[in-house]
Coordinates of C-alpha atoms in Angstrom, one line a residue:
X16 CA 20.8 -9.6 5.8
X17 CA 24.6 -8.8 7.2
X18 CA 24.8 -12.8 7.2
X19 CA 24.2 -12.9 3.7
X20 CA 26.8 -10.2 2.8
X21 CA 29.4 -12.2 5.0
X22 CA 28.6 -15.3 2.9
X23 CA 29.6 -13.5 -0.2
X24 CA 26.4 -13.9 -1.7
X25 CA 26.6 -10.3 -3.3
X26 CA 24.8 -9.7 -6.7
X27 CA 27.4 -10.3 -9.2
X28 CA 26.6 -6.9 -11.2
X29 CA 29.1 -5.2 -13.7
X30 CA 29.7 -2.2 -15.5
X31 CA 26.9 -2.3 -17.7
X32 CA 24.5 -2.9 -14.7
X33 CA 25.8 0.1 -12.9
X34 CA 25.3 2.1 -15.9
X35 CA 21.8 1.1 -16.1
X36 CA 21.2 2.0 -12.6
X37 CA 23.1 5.6 -13.0
X38 CA 20.8 6.4 -16.0
X39 CA 17.8 5.3 -13.9
X40 CA 18.8 7.6 -11.0
X41 CA 19.4 10.5 -13.5
X42 CA 15.9 10.2 -15.0
X43 CA 14.1 10.1 -11.4
X44 CA 15.9 13.4 -10.3
X45 CA 15.3 15.0 -13.7
X46 CA 11.5 14.2 -13.4
X47 CA 11.6 15.7 -10.0
X48 CA 13.4 18.9 -11.2
X49 CA 11.0 19.3 -14.2
X50 CA 8.0 18.9 -11.8
X51 CA 9.3 21.6 -9.6
X52 CA 8.8 24.2 -12.4
X53 CA 4.8 23.5 -12.4
X54 CA 4.8 24.0 -8.3
X55 CA 3.7 27.6 -7.5
X56 CA 1.3 26.9 -4.7
X57 CA 0.5 24.5 -1.9
X58 CA -2.2 22.7 -4.0
X59 CA 0.2 22.1 -6.9
X60 CA 2.6 20.8 -4.5
X61 CA 0.2 18.3 -2.4
X62 CA -2.4 17.4 -4.9
X63 CA -0.7 18.5 -8.4
X64 CA -3.1 21.3 -9.0
X65 CA -6.0 18.2 -9.5
X66 CA -4.7 18.3 -13.3
X67 CA -3.7 15.0 -14.2
X68 CA -5.4 12.4 -16.6
X69 CA -7.0 9.2 -15.5
X70 CA -4.5 6.9 -16.9
X71 CA -1.5 8.7 -15.3
X72 CA -3.2 8.7 -11.9
X73 CA -4.4 5.0 -12.4
X74 CA -1.0 3.7 -13.0
X75 CA 0.6 5.9 -10.3
X76 CA -2.5 4.5 -7.8
X77 CA -1.1 0.8 -8.4
X78 CA 2.6 1.9 -8.6
X79 CA 2.3 3.9 -5.2
X80 CA 1.1 0.4 -3.7
X81 CA 3.7 -1.8 -5.8
X82 CA 6.6 -0.8 -3.2
X83 CA 9.2 -2.6 -1.6
X84 CA 6.9 -4.5 0.8
X85 CA 4.6 -5.4 -2.1
X86 CA 7.3 -6.7 -4.4
X87 CA 9.6 -8.3 -1.6
X88 CA 7.0 -9.0 0.8
X89 CA 4.6 -10.8 -1.6
X90 CA 7.6 -12.8 -3.2
X91 CA 8.4 -13.8 0.4
X92 CA 4.9 -14.8 0.9
X93 CA 5.2 -16.7 -2.4
X94 CA 8.2 -18.7 -1.3
X95 CA 6.6 -19.2 2.5
X96 CA 2.9 -19.9 1.9
X97 CA 2.5 -20.3 -2.3
X98 CA -0.6 -19.5 -4.2
X99 CA -2.8 -18.5 -1.2
X100 CA -0.8 -15.3 -1.2
X101 CA -3.0 -14.2 -4.5
X102 CA -5.7 -13.5 -1.9
X103 CA -3.9 -10.2 -1.1
X104 CA -4.8 -9.2 -4.7
X105 CA -8.0 -11.0 -5.7
X106 CA -9.9 -10.9 -2.3
X107 CA -7.6 -8.2 -0.6
X108 CA -7.5 -5.5 -3.0
X109 CA -9.4 -5.4 -6.2
X110 CA -12.9 -5.6 -4.9
X111 CA -12.4 -2.6 -2.4
X112 CA -10.5 -0.9 -5.4
X113 CA -13.8 -1.1 -7.2
X114 CA -15.7 0.2 -4.4
X115 CA -13.6 3.0 -3.9
X116 CA -14.1 4.2 -7.5
X117 CA -17.9 3.6 -7.9
X118 CA -18.9 4.8 -4.2
X119 CA -16.3 6.6 -2.5
X120 CA -14.6 8.7 -4.7
X121 CA -17.8 10.9 -5.5
X122 CA -17.8 12.0 -1.9
X123 CA -13.9 12.6 -1.7
X124 CA -13.5 14.6 -4.9
X125 CA -17.0 16.3 -4.8
X126 CA -16.4 17.4 -1.2
X127 CA -13.1 19.0 -2.4
X128 CA -11.4 18.0 0.7
X129 CA -7.5 18.0 0.5
X130 CA -6.9 14.7 2.9
X131 CA -8.9 11.7 4.3
X132 CA -8.3 13.2 7.8
X133 CA -10.1 16.7 6.5
X134 CA -13.0 14.5 5.6
X135 CA -13.1 13.3 9.3
X136 CA -13.1 16.7 10.6
X137 CA -16.0 18.0 8.5
X138 CA -18.1 14.7 9.1
X139 CA -17.2 14.6 12.7
X140 CA -15.2 17.0 14.6
X141 CA -11.6 18.5 15.5
X142 CA -10.9 15.4 18.0
X143 CA -11.7 13.0 15.2
X144 CA -9.5 14.8 12.8
X145 CA -6.6 15.4 15.0
X146 CA -6.8 11.6 16.0
X147 CA -6.9 10.3 12.5
X148 CA -4.0 12.8 11.3
X149 CA -1.7 11.8 14.2
X150 CA -2.3 7.9 13.5
X151 CA -2.0 8.2 9.7
X152 CA 1.2 10.2 9.9
X153 CA 2.7 7.4 12.2
X154 CA 1.6 4.7 10.2
X155 CA 3.2 6.5 7.1
X156 CA 6.5 6.7 8.9
X157 CA 6.5 3.1 10.0
X158 CA 5.8 1.9 6.4
X159 CA 8.2 4.1 4.7
X160 CA 11.0 2.8 7.1
X161 CA 10.2 -0.9 5.9
X162 CA 10.3 0.3 2.2
X163 CA 13.8 2.0 3.3
X164 CA 15.0 -1.1 4.9
X165 CA 14.5 -3.3 1.6
X166 CA 16.1 -0.5 -0.3
X167 CA 19.2 -0.6 2.0
X168 CA 19.1 -4.3 1.8
X169 CA 19.4 -4.3 -2.0
X170 CA 22.1 -1.7 -1.9
X171 CA 24.1 -3.8 0.7
X172 CA 24.1 -7.0 -1.5
X173 CA 25.0 -5.0 -4.4
X174 CA 27.8 -3.0 -3.2
X175 CA 28.6 -4.5 0.3
X176 CA 27.9 -1.2 2.0
X177 CA 26.9 -1.4 5.6
X178 CA 23.0 -1.3 5.9
X179 CA 23.2 2.2 7.8
X180 CA 24.9 3.8 5.0
X181 CA 22.6 2.3 2.3
X182 CA 19.5 3.5 4.3
X183 CA 21.0 6.9 4.4
X184 CA 21.9 7.0 0.6
X185 CA 18.4 5.6 -0.3
X186 CA 16.5 8.0 1.8
X187 CA 18.3 11.1 0.5
X188 CA 17.6 10.1 -3.3
X189 CA 13.7 9.7 -2.6
X190 CA 13.8 13.1 -0.5
X191 CA 15.4 14.9 -3.3
X192 CA 12.8 14.3 -5.9
X193 CA 9.7 14.3 -3.5
X194 CA 10.8 17.6 -2.0
X195 CA 11.6 19.1 -5.3
X196 CA 8.4 18.6 -7.2
X197 CA 5.7 17.4 -4.6
X198 CA 2.9 15.1 -5.6
X199 CA 3.4 15.5 -9.4
X200 CA 6.9 14.6 -9.1
X201 CA 6.2 11.5 -7.2
X202 CA 3.2 10.5 -9.6
X203 CA 5.3 10.8 -12.8
X204 CA 8.1 8.7 -11.1
X205 CA 5.5 6.1 -10.1
X206 CA 4.4 5.7 -13.8
X207 CA 7.8 5.3 -14.8
X208 CA 8.6 3.0 -12.0
X209 CA 5.4 0.8 -12.8
X210 CA 6.9 0.0 -16.2
X211 CA 10.5 -0.5 -15.0
X212 CA 9.2 -2.7 -12.3
X213 CA 7.3 -4.9 -15.0
X214 CA 10.3 -4.8 -17.3
X215 CA 12.4 -6.2 -14.4
X216 CA 10.1 -9.0 -12.8
X217 CA 8.3 -10.4 -16.1
X218 CA 11.6 -11.8 -17.7
X219 CA 12.5 -13.2 -14.2
X220 CA 9.1 -15.0 -14.1
X221 CA 9.5 -16.3 -17.6
X222 CA 13.5 -17.5 -16.9
X223 CA 12.3 -19.0 -13.8
X224 CA 9.4 -21.1 -15.0
X225 CA 11.9 -22.1 -17.7
X226 CA 14.2 -23.3 -15.2
X227 CA 12.0 -25.5 -13.3
X228 CA 10.3 -27.2 -16.6
X229 CA 7.1 -24.7 -16.7
X230 CA 4.3 -24.7 -14.6
X231 CA 4.1 -28.5 -14.6
X232 CA 7.9 -28.7 -13.2
X233 CA 6.9 -26.2 -10.3
X234 CA 3.8 -28.0 -9.3
X235 CA 6.0 -31.1 -8.9
X236 CA 8.8 -29.6 -7.3
X237 CA 6.2 -27.6 -4.6
X238 CA 4.2 -30.8 -4.1
X239 CA 7.2 -32.8 -2.8
X240 CA 8.5 -29.8 -0.8
X241 CA 7.9 -28.9 3.0
X242 CA 4.7 -26.6 2.0
X243 CA 3.1 -29.6 -0.1
X244 CA 0.4 -29.4 -2.8
X245 CA -1.5 -26.9 -0.4
X246 CA 0.6 -24.3 -1.7
X247 CA -0.8 -24.6 -5.1
X248 CA -4.5 -23.7 -4.4
X249 CA -5.3 -20.4 -3.3
X250 CA -8.2 -21.8 -0.8
X251 CA -8.6 -22.5 2.1
X252 CA -5.1 -20.9 2.9
X253 CA -4.9 -22.5 6.1
X254 CA -1.0 -21.9 6.2
X255 CA -1.4 -18.2 5.2
X256 CA -4.0 -17.6 8.1
X257 CA -2.7 -19.6 10.9
X258 CA -5.8 -21.6 11.3
X259 CA -6.1 -25.5 11.4
X260 CA -9.8 -25.2 10.4
X261 CA -10.9 -24.7 6.6
X262 CA -13.8 -22.8 7.8
X263 CA -12.0 -20.3 10.2
X264 CA -9.4 -19.8 7.6
X265 CA -12.0 -19.0 4.9
X266 CA -13.6 -16.5 7.3
X267 CA -10.6 -14.8 8.1
X268 CA -9.5 -14.2 4.6
X269 CA -13.4 -13.1 3.4
X270 CA -13.9 -10.9 6.5
X271 CA -10.5 -10.4 8.0
X272 CA -8.3 -9.6 4.9
X273 CA -11.2 -9.2 2.0
X274 CA -13.5 -6.7 4.1
X275 CA -12.0 -5.4 6.9
X276 CA -8.3 -5.0 6.3
X277 CA -8.7 -4.6 2.2
X278 CA -11.4 -1.8 2.3
X279 CA -10.2 -0.4 5.3
X280 CA -6.7 0.1 3.3
X281 CA -8.1 1.1 -0.1
X282 CA -10.9 3.3 0.7
X283 CA -9.5 5.3 3.5
X284 CA -5.9 5.2 2.8
X285 CA -4.7 8.7 1.8
X286 CA -1.7 7.3 0.0
X287 CA -4.0 6.0 -2.3
X288 CA -6.9 8.3 -2.4
X289 CA -4.4 11.3 -2.9
X290 CA -3.5 9.9 -6.3
X291 CA -7.3 9.8 -7.2
X292 CA -7.7 13.3 -5.8
X293 CA -4.9 14.6 -8.2
X294 CA -6.9 13.8 -11.3
X295 CA -8.5 16.5 -13.4
X296 CA -12.1 15.6 -13.2
X297 CA -14.9 13.6 -11.1
X298 CA -14.9 11.0 -13.8
X299 CA -11.0 10.5 -13.9
X300 CA -11.0 10.4 -10.2
X301 CA -13.8 7.6 -10.2
X302 CA -11.6 5.7 -12.9
X303 CA -8.2 6.1 -11.2
X304 CA -8.7 3.0 -8.8
X305 CA -10.6 1.2 -11.2
X306 CA -7.8 1.5 -14.0
X307 CA -5.3 0.4 -11.3
X308 CA -7.4 -2.8 -10.6
X309 CA -6.5 -4.3 -14.1
X310 CA -2.8 -4.4 -13.7
X311 CA -3.3 -5.2 -9.9
X312 CA -5.1 -8.4 -10.7
X313 CA -2.3 -9.8 -12.9
X314 CA 0.7 -8.6 -10.4
X315 CA 0.7 -12.1 -8.7
X316 CA 2.0 -13.6 -11.8
X317 CA 5.3 -11.9 -11.6
X318 CA 5.5 -11.0 -7.8
X319 CA 4.2 -14.6 -6.1
X320 CA 5.4 -17.1 -8.8
X321 CA 9.1 -15.7 -8.7
X322 CA 8.9 -16.3 -4.8
X323 CA 7.5 -19.7 -5.4
X324 CA 10.3 -20.8 -7.9
X325 CA 13.0 -19.2 -5.4
X326 CA 11.5 -21.4 -2.7
X327 CA 12.2 -24.6 -4.7
X328 CA 15.3 -23.6 -6.9
X329 CA 17.5 -21.2 -4.3
X330 CA 19.8 -23.4 -2.3
X331 CA 19.7 -21.1 0.9
X332 CA 16.0 -21.6 0.8
X333 CA 15.8 -25.6 0.3
X334 CA 16.0 -28.5 2.4
X335 CA 16.8 -27.8 6.0
X336 CA 16.8 -24.0 5.4
X337 CA 13.5 -24.1 4.2
X338 CA 12.1 -26.3 7.1
X339 CA 13.7 -24.1 9.7
X340 CA 12.3 -20.9 8.0
X341 CA 8.8 -22.6 8.0
X342 CA 9.1 -23.4 11.7
X343 CA 9.9 -19.8 12.7
X344 CA 13.6 -20.5 13.3
X345 CA 16.5 -18.9 11.7
X346 CA 17.8 -20.9 8.4
X347 CA 21.5 -22.0 9.0
X348 CA 22.2 -20.2 5.7
X349 CA 21.3 -16.8 7.0
X350 CA 18.9 -16.3 4.2
X351 CA 15.1 -15.1 5.2
X352 CA 12.2 -15.4 3.0
X353 CA 12.4 -11.7 2.3
X354 CA 15.7 -12.5 0.1
X355 CA 13.8 -14.8 -2.3
X356 CA 13.7 -12.4 -5.2
X357 CA 17.2 -11.0 -4.8
X358 CA 18.5 -14.8 -4.5
X359 CA 16.7 -15.7 -7.7
X360 CA 17.8 -12.7 -9.5
X361 CA 21.5 -13.6 -8.7
X362 CA 20.9 -17.3 -9.7
X363 CA 19.0 -16.6 -13.0
X364 CA 19.8 -13.4 -14.6
X365 CA 22.9 -12.5 -16.9
X366 CA 24.5 -9.1 -16.6
X367 CA 22.4 -6.2 -18.4
X368 CA 19.3 -8.0 -17.3
X369 CA 20.5 -7.9 -13.8
X370 CA 20.9 -4.3 -14.1
X371 CA 17.4 -3.5 -15.2
X372 CA 15.9 -6.0 -12.3
X373 CA 17.8 -4.1 -9.8
X374 CA 16.8 -0.9 -11.1
X375 CA 13.0 -2.4 -10.8
X376 CA 13.5 -3.3 -7.4
X377 CA 14.8 0.1 -6.6
X378 CA 12.0 1.6 -8.3
X379 CA 9.4 -0.2 -6.3
X380 CA 11.1 0.7 -3.0
X381 CA 11.2 4.4 -4.1
X382 CA 7.7 4.4 -5.4
X383 CA 6.6 3.1 -2.2
X384 CA 8.4 5.5 0.0
X385 CA 7.8 8.5 -1.9
X386 CA 4.2 7.7 -1.7
X387 CA 4.1 7.1 1.9
X388 CA 6.4 10.7 2.1
X389 CA 4.0 12.6 -0.2
X390 CA 1.0 11.7 1.7
X391 CA 2.6 12.2 5.2
X392 CA 3.4 15.9 4.3
X393 CA 0.2 16.7 3.1
X394 CA -1.7 15.3 6.2
X395 CA 1.1 17.0 8.5
X396 CA 0.9 20.4 7.0
X397 CA -2.7 20.7 6.2
X398 CA -4.3 18.4 9.0
X399 CA -1.7 19.2 12.1
X400 CA 0.3 22.3 11.4
X401 CA -2.3 24.8 9.5
X402 CA -5.3 23.2 11.5
X403 CA -3.9 23.3 15.2
X404 CA -0.4 25.2 15.2
X405 CA 0.0 28.0 12.6
X406 CA -3.3 29.1 11.2
X407 CA -3.9 31.8 8.4
X408 CA -0.3 32.1 7.2
X409 CA 0.2 32.8 3.5
X410 CA 0.0 29.8 1.0
X411 CA 3.8 30.1 0.4
X412 CA 4.5 29.3 4.0
X413 CA 2.7 26.1 3.8
X414 CA 4.4 25.2 0.8
X415 CA 7.8 25.6 2.5
X416 CA 6.6 23.6 5.5
X417 CA 5.5 20.7 3.3
X418 CA 9.0 20.6 2.0
X419 CA 10.6 20.7 5.5
X420 CA 8.2 18.2 6.8
X421 CA 9.3 16.1 4.1
X422 CA 13.0 16.1 5.1
X423 CA 11.8 15.4 8.8
X424 CA 9.8 12.4 7.7
X425 CA 12.7 11.0 5.9
X426 CA 14.9 11.1 9.0
X427 CA 12.2 9.6 11.2
X428 CA 11.7 6.7 8.4
X429 CA 15.6 6.2 8.9
X430 CA 14.8 5.4 12.4
X431 CA 12.0 2.9 11.8
X432 CA 13.8 1.1 9.2
X433 CA 15.5 -0.8 12.2
X434 CA 12.4 -1.7 13.3
X435 CA 11.3 -3.5 10.1
X436 CA 14.6 -5.1 10.1
X437 CA 13.5 -7.4 13.2
X438 CA 10.9 -9.2 10.9
X439 CA 11.9 -12.0 8.6
X440 CA 8.6 -11.5 6.5
X441 CA 7.8 -8.1 6.2
X442 CA 4.1 -8.9 5.1
X443 CA 3.6 -9.9 8.6
X444 CA 4.8 -6.6 9.7
X445 CA 2.8 -4.5 7.3
X446 CA -0.6 -6.5 7.8
X447 CA 0.0 -5.8 11.8
X448 CA 0.4 -2.3 10.9
X449 CA -3.0 -2.0 9.1
X450 CA -4.8 -3.7 11.5
X451 CA -3.8 -1.1 13.9
X452 CA -4.7 2.0 11.8
X453 CA -6.8 1.1 8.7
X454 CA -9.3 -1.5 10.3
X455 CA -10.7 1.0 12.7
X456 CA -10.7 3.9 10.5
X457 CA -12.8 2.0 7.8
X458 CA -15.3 1.0 10.4
X459 CA -15.8 4.8 11.5
X460 CA -15.7 5.9 7.9
X461 CA -18.5 3.6 6.5
X462 CA -20.8 4.1 9.5
X463 CA -20.4 7.8 9.3
X464 CA -20.9 7.9 5.7
X465 CA -23.8 5.7 5.6
X466 CA -25.6 6.5 9.1
X467 CA -26.5 10.2 9.5
X468 CA -27.3 9.9 13.2
X469 CA -23.7 8.9 14.0
X470 CA -22.3 11.8 16.5
X471 CA -19.3 13.7 16.5
X472 CA -18.0 12.0 19.8
X473 CA -18.6 8.5 18.3
X474 CA -16.3 9.4 15.7
X475 CA -13.2 9.6 17.9
X476 CA -14.2 7.4 20.5
X477 CA -14.8 4.6 18.2
X478 CA -11.5 5.0 16.6
X479 CA -9.3 5.0 19.5
X480 CA -11.1 1.9 21.0
X481 CA -10.9 0.1 18.0
X482 CA -7.1 0.8 17.3
X483 CA -6.4 -0.2 21.3
X484 CA -8.3 -3.6 20.5
X485 CA -6.2 -4.5 17.3
X486 CA -3.2 -3.6 19.7
X487 CA -4.3 -5.9 22.5
X488 CA -4.6 -8.7 20.2
X489 CA -1.2 -8.3 18.8
X490 CA 0.1 -8.1 22.6
X491 CA -1.8 -11.1 23.2
X492 CA -0.4 -13.0 20.2
X493 CA 3.2 -11.8 20.7
X494 CA 3.4 -13.1 24.3
X495 CA 2.1 -16.5 23.6
X496 CA -1.2 -16.0 25.2
X497 CA -3.0 -16.6 22.1
X498 CA -1.6 -18.9 19.5
X499 CA -2.0 -17.0 16.0
X500 CA 0.8 -18.1 13.6
X501 CA 1.2 -17.0 10.1
X502 CA -0.7 -13.5 9.7
X503 CA -3.5 -14.8 11.7
X504 CA -2.7 -12.1 14.3
X505 CA -3.3 -9.3 11.8
X506 CA -6.8 -10.8 10.6
X507 CA -8.0 -11.3 13.8
X508 CA -6.9 -8.0 15.3
X509 CA -8.5 -6.4 12.2
X510 CA -11.6 -8.1 12.7
X511 CA -11.6 -7.1 16.4
X512 CA -10.8 -3.3 15.6
X513 CA -13.5 -3.2 13.1
X514 CA -16.4 -4.9 15.3
X515 CA -15.3 -3.1 18.6
X516 CA -15.3 0.3 16.7
X517 CA -18.8 -0.4 15.3
X518 CA -20.3 -1.5 18.7
X519 CA -18.7 1.5 20.8
X520 CA -19.6 3.9 18.1
X521 CA -23.3 2.9 17.8
X522 CA -23.4 2.9 22.0
X523 CA -21.7 6.2 22.3
X524 CA -23.9 7.9 19.5
X525 CA -27.2 6.9 21.4
X526 CA -25.7 8.9 24.5
X527 CA -24.4 12.0 22.5
X528 CA -25.8 14.8 20.3
X529 CA -25.7 14.5 16.5
X530 CA -24.7 17.1 14.1
X531 CA -27.4 19.1 12.3
X532 CA -28.3 17.7 9.1
X533 CA -27.5 20.7 7.2
X534 CA -24.1 20.4 8.1
X535 CA -23.7 16.7 6.7
X536 CA -24.8 17.6 3.0
X537 CA -21.8 16.0 0.8
X538 CA -20.6 14.0 3.7
X539 CA -23.5 11.5 4.3
X540 CA -24.7 9.3 1.6
X541 CA -28.5 10.0 2.4
X542 CA -28.2 13.8 2.7
X543 CA -26.1 14.2 -0.5
X544 CA -28.0 15.2 -3.7
X545 CA -27.7 12.7 -6.5
X546 CA -26.5 15.2 -8.8
X547 CA -23.4 16.5 -7.1
X548 CA -22.3 12.6 -7.1
X549 CA -22.5 12.4 -10.8
X550 CA -19.7 12.8 -13.2
X551 CA -19.4 14.0 -16.6
X552 CA -20.3 11.8 -19.7
X553 CA -19.1 14.2 -22.5
X554 CA -15.9 15.3 -24.3
X555 CA -12.9 13.7 -22.5
X556 CA -15.2 11.6 -20.3
X557 CA -17.4 10.1 -23.2
X558 CA -17.6 6.5 -23.9
X559 CA -18.5 3.2 -22.7
X560 CA -14.6 2.4 -22.0
X561 CA -14.7 5.4 -19.6
X562 CA -17.6 4.6 -17.8
X563 CA -16.5 3.7 -14.0
X564 CA -19.3 1.1 -13.5
X565 CA -18.8 -0.7 -16.8
X566 CA -15.1 -1.0 -16.0
X567 CA -15.6 -2.0 -12.7
X568 CA -18.1 -4.7 -13.6
X569 CA -15.4 -6.3 -16.3
X570 CA -12.9 -6.2 -13.6
X571 CA -15.1 -8.0 -11.2
X572 CA -15.8 -10.6 -13.5
X573 CA -12.0 -11.3 -14.3
X574 CA -11.5 -11.6 -10.5
X575 CA -14.2 -14.3 -10.3
X576 CA -12.5 -16.1 -13.1
X577 CA -9.1 -16.0 -11.6
X578 CA -10.4 -17.4 -8.4
X579 CA -12.3 -20.4 -10.0
X580 CA -9.0 -21.1 -12.1
X581 CA -6.9 -21.2 -8.9
X582 CA -9.2 -22.7 -6.5

């Protein structure tokens, strides 16, 4: 990024743009301040007192995921790989979101657990709980760092400030409203940020398509470029997966991304689950991820397509620059695919519109980082500090710990931002982290939820061995022992983590003692009375359009149609 600043590729913002940005920051901090007045207990701070309506938690659910890495990373992927990137949404997100709403949420919400690690403690034991709590907290700090690095990159391009100054400024703003109002402040800001992000990216997509001569013009330019016509079809996605074989590529996408990485992320990642658990009822909790699925399936059109347009129109990403980047070398221009969206804004947007677009980008970074911080402080406070370090303290003590921990996590994220800065495409980094932390957790989780015989020892041993197997694949790929270009290392690592976790868990289970069945009611599918998994269908929860299964069915049909159109 520093090369870009030196080459004077600064965004040409003027007083109107800065005024819009200032207004946006004041609004964000005001929401944090107003939310603080509703925080009187730790449940208010960490889970919004379980009082929010489904449409609010549904938009926050999707906005929490629409962070810097999603917006900049997916546009980077669009510039590098083209339409196969849509798999992260249509195969790698929506089916798992629907599964979370229909099958998993009744367990989370019905058992009244405060976090995913707490579910692990009750289903297995303290060791599984602690392993999951530590691995989750580590992942959040690493991902928050990536969000922070991208936020700082924008400030660097906008104002020319050094990256380290930009990182600290950005961190302070997010810390201010998350520490003030807790989860409510994060969620209400995420709803605001969702609309700001759409208002920023939709005009950019429309203006970009107009510039290249519409969809037909884009097709023509991409077909004649380094990526070729393969970038216009979602399947088989060989460039994205790094596999030469169509069969292996489709298998990697469907099993590695669509099943292991996707279900691992959406169904067990407390960043997302926390938003649904803040809902006011079981029905609202189940609808939260399903409501989020509808905007999610259309996000590619305002994130990936601008990246594809940047890949064929932005000078710094054309010709020898693009060829160098596609081959893994540094571009002579100093640009990386991560810069695609910023450079497109620089080229296409007039002042005023530029201010809204920059606010949209900053909104996406802050939404992502606030989601990381608010889930980190909950897991650290409840699942590590309260469970193992300081037990049985007054509620106000844990509320104060939560605020202090938020500040500590922000400082750690400033450090991890510099790890993220070493990747030219941040989606590579993110998928790698998911293969370490989410894939093995999903295997343990799904086995424990549907197999009552699975033992407490198997819970934590499977988790640890699964994580180490994903790390082993990463090391083999990094050292050149295994040639896995693109995001193939993450897909293979996720598959390895899942399979090893399952095999080890089954082997350990048959050599160790299971928990008594009486202790597993509400935690294992077959031992949970059906009525406790039912939601209300009267009052605020009445009507077919509030039925989680009906809504999920509509979303599934739309996803199949989109895959057929872009086949």
